[in-house]
Amino acid sequence: MRDKMIGSLKEALKVMGLADGMTLSFHHHLRNGDAVLNGTLDAAFSLGVSGLTVAASSIFPVHAPLVEHIRKGTVSRLEVNYMSGPVADFVSRGGIAEPVIFRTHGGRPRSIESGELPIDIAVVAAPSADGRGNLTGTKGPSACGSLGYAMADARCAKRVLAVTDNPVDRVAPASIDQSLVDAVVTVDSIGDPAGIVSGTTRMPRDPVALVMARYAAMAIKASGLLADGVSFQTGAGGASLAAASYLRDMMRDLGVVGSFGMGGITSHMVRFLREGLVKRLYDVQCFDLEAVKSIAEDERHVEVSASLYASPGTKGPLVDDLDVVILGATEIDLDFNVNVHTDSSGRIIGGSGGHSDTAAGAKLAVVVAPLVRSRLPIVVDRVTTVSTPGDTVDLLVTERGIAVNPRRPELREALDRAGLPVMSIRELREIALSITGVPRSSRPKGRTVGIVEYRDGSLIDRISEVS
């Protein structure tokens, strides 16, 4: 068997045939600890290459050096699912000529597998790799757990380059196997696994968040879905995690055993598995190190690809099997459209991720958000950016009350019977305005800097340059 080890990133990119205008893909399992994207672009710059497209599943603050690579012309286009930090600010201010394409976690593998997003070189950060090109994320000093977002890239790219800081004799079983990998490079470090954990994965102590979480759990119970076999996904935000904690208590009290939990997996979801409250976890990315440990040790904690997780181009994404999903929002409007891409001024602060995928698939999509954040109302007449269409959102849960989408009259009746504080979303809007006053409109009107695609590839909104 041919040994695929190559001495350096620069040499490997030359062997891969890197040239002007190519598309390089990256995945984000090391999140804000990733060093591979920066190292690869530094190597590309040293080779004098220009006009690259970076197709990264997510961009975090750690990727700030990408700004300079855009300014120098090494990179000219970005296609992402999520973006925050200095690169997002740079794009918001019009720092890149071509609009950034934003996809969902399911839309990205759909576009790769359909050929809509062709990849010349997939660069895979591999916490462990052998010389034949077998890769895993579950072992090594930089273990990140699942490699689910890299799988479509590895299957469909013209060339696949693995970058590891833990070369081993043999990886088995492999998340991505040798039949897909062209070359392997060993570097000093692929990143800092501590960066996997973000502030959004910590349980809140804020009493407002805890009230919202309790209402959300009570609403789910009232919906009738909290029964044996229930499947669910919680977001990584504080209120979502707290809602999961309340759900765990309810399931334990009712003797309910769920079929599966899914999505980005946290230590809080691992507790469901260890306490026998769900039969398995489907994991496309680990959000903290306890989840990394679990996926390495527990066969009921199953690694899945982003395609299986959420792609509408497959014959059966797991999101279609969800009963309940708990989601966040930066804004939600009177038609239940949700914004998770920008703040109210239009500045890019995130992206859909799996938001619209899970909302479309789940039987009950619950948005949990405070009525007021940073002295601004969360419920608005029209969201600054549409991330998830309102016809896929069923509930808005706030600390002051719960709004049910008029498309679900039977759900409203169930919540009324349970004695929950149900009101219209317009009433919630009026309460918020009584606290904040009517905010001055700051909707940006500059040129388009971002194109937001829905999960099927259709245009759902545009993001404008902020001043």
PDB file of C-alpha atoms in Angstrom, residues 13 25 31 66 125 132 138 207 223 226 259 271 277 291 321 331 363 378 400 413 430 463:
ATOM      1  CA  LEU A  13      -0.575  21.795  -1.947  1.00  0.00           C
ATOM      2  CA  SER A  25     -13.025  23.376   1.460  1.00  0.00           C
ATOM      3  CA  ARG A  31     -14.515  25.445  15.912  1.00  0.00           C
ATOM      4  CA  LEU A  66      -8.356  35.277   6.587  1.00  0.00           C
ATOM      5  CA  ALA A 125      -8.290  18.470   9.844  1.00  0.00           C
ATOM      6  CA  ARG A 132      -2.780   5.217   4.085  1.00  0.00           C
ATOM      7  CA  THR A 138     -12.160  10.649  18.157  1.00  0.00           C
ATOM      8  CA  PRO A 207     -33.457  33.875  35.709  1.00  0.00           C
ATOM      9  CA  SER A 223     -48.052  19.279  22.745  1.00  0.00           C
ATOM     10  CA  LEU A 226     -43.201  13.974  25.140  1.00  0.00           C
ATOM     11  CA  SER A 259     -35.525   7.229  20.558  1.00  0.00           C
ATOM     12  CA  ARG A 271     -26.398  12.892  30.133  1.00  0.00           C
ATOM     13  CA  LEU A 277     -33.452   8.682  28.644  1.00  0.00           C
ATOM     14  CA  ALA A 291     -19.185  14.855  23.976  1.00  0.00           C
ATOM     15  CA  ASP A 321     -37.467  12.096  11.879  1.00  0.00           C
ATOM     16  CA  GLU A 331     -35.071  38.461  15.761  1.00  0.00           C
ATOM     17  CA  LYS A 363     -43.014  18.134  14.020  1.00  0.00           C
ATOM     18  CA  ILE A 378     -36.746  40.564  19.697  1.00  0.00           C
ATOM     19  CA  ARG A 400     -43.525  36.981  29.232  1.00  0.00           C
ATOM     20  CA  GLU A 413     -55.716  24.761  22.159  1.00  0.00           C
ATOM     21  CA  GLU A 430     -46.561  45.407  22.013  1.00  0.00           C
ATOM     22  CA  ILE A 463     -27.473  40.780   3.403  1.00  0.00           C
TER      23      ILE A 463
END
